[in-house]
Short mmCIF file of C-alpha atoms in Angstrom, two decimals:
data_model
loop_
_atom_site.label_atom_id
_atom_site.label_comp_id
_atom_site.label_asym_id
_atom_site.label_seq_id
_atom_site.Cartn_x
_atom_site.Cartn_y
_atom_site.Cartn_z
CA MET M 1 93.19 195.80 -65.14
CA PRO M 2 96.05 196.95 -62.88
CA SER M 3 95.20 200.03 -60.86
CA THR M 4 97.17 203.23 -61.34
CA PRO M 5 99.13 204.10 -58.16
CA ASN M 6 97.63 207.59 -58.21
CA PRO M 7 95.64 209.57 -60.79
CA TRP M 8 98.38 212.19 -61.20
CA ARG M 9 101.28 209.83 -61.95
CA MET M 10 101.44 211.01 -65.58
CA SER M 11 99.55 213.88 -67.16
CA VAL M 12 99.64 216.16 -70.19
CA ALA M 13 99.80 219.82 -69.26
CA PRO M 14 97.04 222.32 -69.96
CA MET M 15 98.33 224.43 -72.87
CA MET M 16 96.55 227.47 -74.24
CA ASP M 17 95.39 227.06 -77.86
CA TRP M 18 96.64 223.48 -77.87
CA THR M 19 94.87 221.12 -75.47
CA ASP M 20 91.35 221.57 -76.77
CA ARG M 21 88.96 218.63 -76.98
CA HIS M 22 90.29 217.61 -80.41
CA CYS M 23 93.85 217.42 -79.09
CA ARG M 24 92.68 215.47 -76.06
CA TYR M 25 90.80 212.98 -78.23
CA PHE M 26 93.99 212.45 -80.23
CA HIS M 27 96.11 211.98 -77.11
CA ARG M 28 93.61 209.51 -75.70
CA LEU M 29 94.10 207.28 -78.74
CA LEU M 30 97.75 206.99 -77.65
CA THR M 31 97.37 206.53 -73.89
CA ARG M 32 94.39 205.26 -71.94
CA ARG M 33 95.63 206.03 -68.43
CA THR M 34 97.35 209.42 -68.62
CA ARG M 35 95.44 212.35 -67.14
CA LEU M 36 94.48 215.05 -69.64
CA TYR M 37 93.75 218.72 -68.97
CA THR M 38 91.73 221.37 -70.76
CA GLU M 39 93.20 224.66 -71.75
CA MET M 40 92.79 227.24 -69.01
CA LEU M 41 89.20 228.52 -69.19
CA HIS M 42 88.28 231.70 -67.37
CA ALA M 43 85.49 231.14 -64.87
CA GLY M 44 83.51 234.04 -66.31
CA ALA M 45 83.67 232.60 -69.80
CA VAL M 46 82.49 229.22 -68.55
CA ILE M 47 79.53 230.84 -66.80
CA HIS M 48 78.57 233.52 -69.29
CA GLY M 49 80.35 232.79 -72.57
CA GLY M 50 78.67 229.64 -73.79
CA THR M 51 78.94 226.86 -71.27
CA GLU M 52 78.42 224.03 -73.73
CA ARG M 53 80.97 225.40 -76.18
CA HIS M 54 83.60 225.59 -73.44
CA LEU M 55 82.84 222.43 -71.49
CA ARG M 56 81.79 219.88 -74.13
CA PHE M 57 84.14 216.91 -74.29
CA HIS M 58 84.16 213.30 -75.41
CA ALA M 59 83.50 210.45 -73.01
CA GLU M 60 86.69 208.81 -74.30
CA GLU M 61 88.76 211.62 -72.76
CA HIS M 62 88.41 210.39 -69.17
CA PRO M 63 90.30 210.89 -66.95
CA VAL M 64 90.12 214.59 -67.85
CA ALA M 65 90.48 217.70 -65.70
CA LEU M 66 89.03 221.17 -66.17
CA GLN M 67 91.52 223.97 -65.55
CA LEU M 68 89.96 227.24 -64.47
CA GLY M 69 91.37 230.74 -64.31
CA GLY M 70 90.00 233.46 -62.10
CA SER M 71 90.23 235.04 -58.68
CA ASP M 72 86.63 235.51 -57.59
CA PRO M 73 85.60 232.70 -55.22
CA ALA M 74 81.91 232.91 -56.16
CA ASP M 75 82.57 232.77 -59.91
CA LEU M 76 85.07 229.95 -59.53
CA ALA M 77 82.61 228.02 -57.39
CA ARG M 78 79.89 228.37 -60.05
CA ALA M 79 82.28 227.36 -62.84
CA ALA M 80 83.56 224.41 -60.82
CA ARG M 81 80.02 223.22 -60.19
CA LEU M 82 79.29 223.39 -63.92
CA GLY M 83 82.49 221.47 -64.65
CA ALA M 84 81.54 218.74 -62.21
CA GLN M 85 78.03 218.57 -63.67
CA TRP M 86 79.52 218.11 -67.13
CA GLY M 87 81.53 215.18 -65.81
CA TYR M 88 85.09 216.41 -65.37
CA ASP M 89 87.20 214.30 -63.03
CA GLU M 90 89.06 217.20 -61.42
CA ILE M 91 88.87 220.98 -61.14
CA ASN M 92 92.29 222.63 -61.32
CA LEU M 93 92.99 226.28 -60.47
CA ASN M 94 95.65 228.03 -62.53
CA CYS M 95 98.12 229.91 -60.35
CA GLY M 96 100.96 229.82 -62.84
CA CYS M 97 100.08 231.66 -66.06
CA PRO M 98 102.23 234.82 -66.39
CA SER M 99 100.61 236.53 -69.41
CA GLU M 100 99.87 240.26 -69.19
CA ARG M 101 96.20 239.68 -70.00
CA VAL M 102 95.94 237.24 -67.10
CA GLN M 103 97.79 239.65 -64.82
CA ARG M 104 95.32 242.42 -65.66
CA GLY M 105 92.59 240.08 -64.49
CA ALA M 106 94.53 239.47 -61.24
CA PHE M 107 94.68 235.72 -61.66
CA GLY M 108 97.20 233.13 -62.88
CA ALA M 109 100.68 233.47 -61.39
CA SER M 110 99.85 236.78 -59.72
CA LEU M 111 97.59 234.83 -57.35
CA MET M 112 100.67 233.36 -55.71
CA LYS M 113 101.11 236.75 -54.06
CA ALA M 114 97.64 236.41 -52.48
CA PRO M 115 97.58 232.94 -50.89
CA GLN M 116 94.63 233.71 -48.61
CA ARG M 117 92.61 234.72 -51.66
CA VAL M 118 93.53 231.42 -53.31
CA ALA M 119 92.54 229.57 -50.14
CA ASP M 120 89.13 231.26 -50.26
CA CYS M 121 88.77 230.17 -53.90
CA ILE M 122 89.72 226.59 -53.04
CA ARG M 123 87.19 226.41 -50.20
CA ALA M 124 84.45 227.89 -52.36
CA MET M 125 85.05 225.36 -55.12
CA GLN M 126 85.32 222.44 -52.73
CA ASP M 127 81.95 223.39 -51.24
CA GLN M 128 80.35 222.91 -54.66
CA VAL M 129 81.95 219.73 -56.03
CA ASP M 130 82.82 216.20 -54.98
CA VAL M 131 85.74 215.81 -57.39
CA PRO M 132 89.28 216.87 -56.38
CA VAL M 133 90.07 220.58 -56.46
CA THR M 134 93.76 221.00 -57.26
CA VAL M 135 96.25 223.79 -57.93
CA LYS M 136 98.91 224.28 -60.59
CA HIS M 137 101.46 226.91 -59.67
CA ARG M 138 105.05 228.11 -60.06
CA ILE M 139 107.84 228.02 -57.48
CA GLY M 140 108.02 231.80 -57.24
CA VAL M 141 107.09 235.13 -58.77
CA ASP M 142 109.49 237.49 -60.54
CA ARG M 143 113.02 237.13 -59.18
CA GLN M 144 111.88 236.14 -55.70
CA GLU M 145 113.72 232.88 -55.04
CA ASP M 146 113.12 232.60 -51.31
CA TYR M 147 111.91 229.06 -50.64
CA GLY M 148 109.72 230.37 -47.85
CA PHE M 149 107.47 232.08 -50.41
CA VAL M 150 106.35 228.88 -52.14
CA ARG M 151 106.43 226.89 -48.89
CA ASP M 152 104.00 229.31 -47.25
CA PHE M 153 101.81 229.36 -50.37
CA VAL M 154 101.49 225.58 -50.32
CA GLY M 155 101.03 225.54 -46.56
CA THR M 156 98.18 228.03 -46.72
CA LEU M 157 96.39 225.97 -49.35
CA THR M 158 96.87 222.68 -47.50
CA ASP M 159 95.25 224.36 -44.49
CA ALA M 160 92.33 225.18 -46.81
CA GLY M 161 91.96 221.50 -47.72
CA CYS M 162 93.89 221.29 -50.99
CA ASN M 163 96.06 218.19 -51.14
CA VAL M 164 97.10 217.94 -54.82
CA PHE M 165 99.67 220.36 -56.23
CA ILE M 166 101.21 220.42 -59.70
CA VAL M 167 104.32 222.55 -59.59
CA HIS M 168 105.97 224.14 -62.62
CA ALA M 169 109.54 224.25 -61.36
CA ARG M 170 110.31 227.77 -62.64
CA ASN M 171 109.53 231.22 -61.37
CA ALA M 172 106.99 233.28 -63.30
CA TRP M 173 108.47 236.65 -64.27
CA LEU M 174 105.50 238.98 -64.50
CA GLN M 175 107.46 241.78 -66.12
CA GLY M 176 109.86 241.72 -69.06
CA LEU M 177 109.17 238.26 -70.46
CA SER M 178 106.53 236.94 -72.82
CA PRO M 179 104.55 233.82 -71.87
CA LYS M 180 106.75 231.87 -74.30
CA GLU M 181 109.94 233.21 -72.69
CA ASN M 182 108.49 232.37 -69.28
CA ARG M 183 108.56 228.71 -70.33
CA ASP M 184 112.30 228.83 -71.03
CA VAL M 185 114.16 231.76 -69.48
CA PRO M 186 113.56 231.44 -65.71
CA PRO M 187 115.80 228.57 -64.65
CA LEU M 188 114.36 225.20 -63.71
CA ARG M 189 114.88 224.42 -60.03
CA TYR M 190 113.67 220.92 -59.38
CA ALA M 191 115.28 220.92 -55.95
CA VAL M 192 112.63 223.38 -54.74
CA VAL M 193 109.86 220.90 -55.57
CA HIS M 194 111.78 218.11 -53.87
CA ARG M 195 112.08 220.29 -50.79
CA LEU M 196 108.30 220.75 -50.80
CA ARG M 197 108.03 216.96 -50.88
CA ALA M 198 110.06 216.76 -47.69
CA ASP M 199 108.09 219.50 -45.95
CA PHE M 200 104.62 218.28 -47.00
CA PRO M 201 104.76 214.48 -46.99
CA GLY M 202 100.99 214.09 -46.88
CA ILE M 203 100.13 215.83 -50.16
CA THR M 204 100.19 214.60 -53.75
CA LEU M 205 102.95 216.48 -55.55
CA ALA M 206 103.56 216.40 -59.31
CA ILE M 207 106.26 218.27 -61.17
CA ASN M 208 106.11 220.13 -64.48
CA GLY M 209 108.73 221.92 -66.56
CA GLY M 210 111.34 220.64 -69.00
CA MET M 211 110.11 217.04 -68.93
CA ASP M 212 111.28 215.72 -72.29
CA SER M 213 112.72 212.22 -71.84
CA ASP M 214 111.95 208.93 -70.14
CA ALA M 215 115.16 209.22 -68.13
CA LEU M 216 114.08 212.54 -66.65
CA VAL M 217 110.53 211.37 -66.01
CA GLN M 218 111.75 208.24 -64.25
CA GLU M 219 114.18 210.26 -62.15
CA GLN M 220 111.38 212.55 -60.96
CA LEU M 221 108.96 209.71 -60.30
CA ARG M 222 111.47 208.23 -57.88
CA ALA M 223 111.15 211.39 -55.77
CA LEU M 224 107.64 212.68 -56.45
CA ASP M 225 104.09 211.43 -57.00
CA GLY M 226 103.69 212.51 -60.59
CA VAL M 227 105.06 214.16 -63.69
CA MET M 228 103.23 216.52 -66.02
CA VAL M 229 104.60 216.84 -69.56
CA GLY M 230 103.79 219.79 -71.78
CA ARG M 231 105.40 220.76 -75.08
CA ALA M 232 107.35 217.52 -75.51
CA ALA M 233 104.08 215.56 -75.43
CA TYR M 234 102.47 217.87 -77.95
CA HIS M 235 105.33 217.99 -80.45
CA ASN M 236 106.27 214.30 -80.18
CA PRO M 237 102.93 212.66 -79.35
CA TRP M 238 104.06 209.14 -80.23
CA TRP M 239 105.99 209.23 -76.96
CA LEU M 240 102.61 208.92 -75.23
CA ALA M 241 102.05 205.55 -76.90
CA ARG M 242 104.58 204.00 -74.48
CA TRP M 243 103.37 205.62 -71.30
CA ASP M 244 100.70 203.11 -70.31
CA ALA M 245 103.30 200.35 -70.28
CA LEU M 246 106.16 202.41 -68.84
CA TYR M 247 104.32 204.30 -66.12
CA HIS M 248 100.87 202.81 -65.54
CA GLY M 249 101.50 199.07 -65.46
CA GLY M 250 99.36 198.51 -68.54
CA GLU M 251 99.88 197.68 -72.19
CA PRO M 252 101.41 200.00 -74.77
CA CYS M 253 99.16 201.61 -77.34
CA PRO M 254 97.82 198.80 -79.57
CA LEU M 255 97.49 201.07 -82.60
CA THR M 256 100.07 201.81 -85.26
CA ARG M 257 100.68 205.35 -86.43
CA ASP M 258 98.67 204.60 -89.58
CA GLU M 259 95.77 203.33 -87.47
CA VAL M 260 95.89 206.43 -85.29
CA GLU M 261 95.82 208.63 -88.36
CA LEU M 262 92.85 206.69 -89.73
CA ALA M 263 91.03 207.03 -86.40
CA MET M 264 91.64 210.77 -86.52
CA LEU M 265 90.33 210.92 -90.08
CA GLN M 266 87.13 209.22 -88.95
CA TYR M 267 86.92 211.64 -86.05
CA MET M 268 87.32 214.61 -88.42
CA GLU M 269 84.46 213.32 -90.53
CA ARG M 270 82.21 212.88 -87.48
CA GLU M 271 83.02 216.34 -86.15
CA ALA M 272 82.35 217.90 -89.55
CA ALA M 273 78.98 216.17 -89.77
CA ARG M 274 77.89 216.92 -86.20
CA HIS M 275 79.36 220.35 -85.54
CA GLY M 276 80.64 221.68 -88.86
CA THR M 277 84.22 221.61 -87.56
CA PRO M 278 86.75 222.22 -90.36
CA TRP M 279 89.32 219.43 -90.48
CA PRO M 280 92.35 221.78 -90.12
CA HIS M 281 91.14 222.65 -86.60
CA ILE M 282 91.72 219.01 -85.72
CA ALA M 283 94.61 218.00 -87.96
CA ARG M 284 96.92 220.64 -86.50
CA HIS M 285 97.18 218.64 -83.29
CA MET M 286 98.52 215.49 -84.94
CA LEU M 287 101.30 217.08 -87.03
CA GLY M 288 103.93 215.54 -84.75
CA LEU M 289 102.61 212.00 -85.13
CA ARG M 290 105.40 210.95 -87.51
CA HIS M 291 108.09 212.98 -85.78
CA GLY M 292 111.53 211.61 -86.66
CA LEU M 293 110.35 209.24 -89.39
CA PRO M 294 111.35 209.35 -93.08
CA GLY M 295 108.81 211.33 -95.06
CA ALA M 296 107.46 213.09 -91.97
CA ARG M 297 108.08 216.57 -93.33
CA LEU M 298 106.14 215.99 -96.55
CA TRP M 299 103.33 214.26 -94.66
CA ARG M 300 103.13 217.19 -92.25
CA GLN M 301 103.11 219.69 -95.11
CA VAL M 302 100.06 218.02 -96.65
CA TRP M 303 98.02 218.09 -93.44
CA SER M 304 98.98 221.72 -92.79
CA ASP M 305 98.51 223.00 -96.37
CA HIS M 306 95.94 225.80 -96.26
CA LEU M 307 95.41 225.46 -100.00
CA LEU M 308 93.80 222.08 -99.30
CA ARG M 309 91.45 223.25 -96.58
CA GLU M 310 88.38 223.18 -98.83
CA LEU M 311 88.95 219.55 -99.75
CA PRO M 312 87.27 216.82 -97.69
CA ALA M 313 89.48 215.27 -95.03
CA GLN M 314 89.42 211.93 -96.86
CA ALA M 315 91.05 213.50 -99.93
CA VAL M 316 93.72 215.15 -97.82
CA HIS M 317 94.37 211.85 -96.05
CA ALA M 318 94.90 210.16 -99.43
CA ARG M 319 97.45 212.82 -100.39
CA ALA M 320 99.18 212.49 -97.03
CA LEU M 321 99.50 208.72 -97.45
CA GLN M 322 100.93 209.21 -100.93
CA SER M 323 103.45 211.73 -99.62
CA LYS M 324 105.06 209.23 -97.26
CA MET M 325 105.38 206.44 -99.81
CA PRO M 326 108.87 205.95 -101.28
CA SER M 327 109.36 207.27 -104.79
CA LEU M 328 109.76 204.65 -107.55
#
């Protein structure tokens, strides 16, 4: 099997309420090589809030990274150690989330204003694990657009031993914008990330933000080590089915959409039997599977119909298949 040039060449972004283990299982059916990330999990929740519930994942998900939130080096170190013990391939520290709740906890994007604190967190985690400890961050905070701010942030962390950075190429505005608006309103500035590439040639640098086409991904891969795709991967997941061939030197997904749906049905049945998981908790992640195809809207309506939630997944699957068949 051809080796991947680096583990961060292509990845799916950590997305709150989206990239849970069910979503990651679905994405892994489409791409074998792409790196997957958990939702951001607060270190305290991992330690005290039900470790198994937060950290359980499927062996099929590898390579998979655990993203942690927090600002206490000791707590992050304990959570990182638990993540490594559970088998995650990477521990990633969130320094990019702008939500008010995260700000009140003094972590996420607000950590960019305390680089020495982040460096302490990185060292503490590295002391506890053998897997890579990485950082995902923004290019600035609020309306501060001085390149020196992000350059010094990255420099401080490289001095602490971090050598993998995933950069969302927008500022995080901590006041006046919702988390959703923070994904769209602050302008994308890819040139800032490219400048980091020039100033830090020895690190692994991946870019995130607005990645929604092969043309854009290919353009960024010519300049950087990796690309992380977020919402476009979630809403149009069939795009992932081409990634192993396009970006990893492998074969495209061997499954058809129908076969992927059937595999997800079987997964829903296993999860219901083992953990009592209601099928809608899983089906919501695959609603984009037939994006752009005739009959996709009706098919999506069946799988998202709350009136059907008490039916077994097999019965809903039968209705979904019927919905996409042409009328006689």
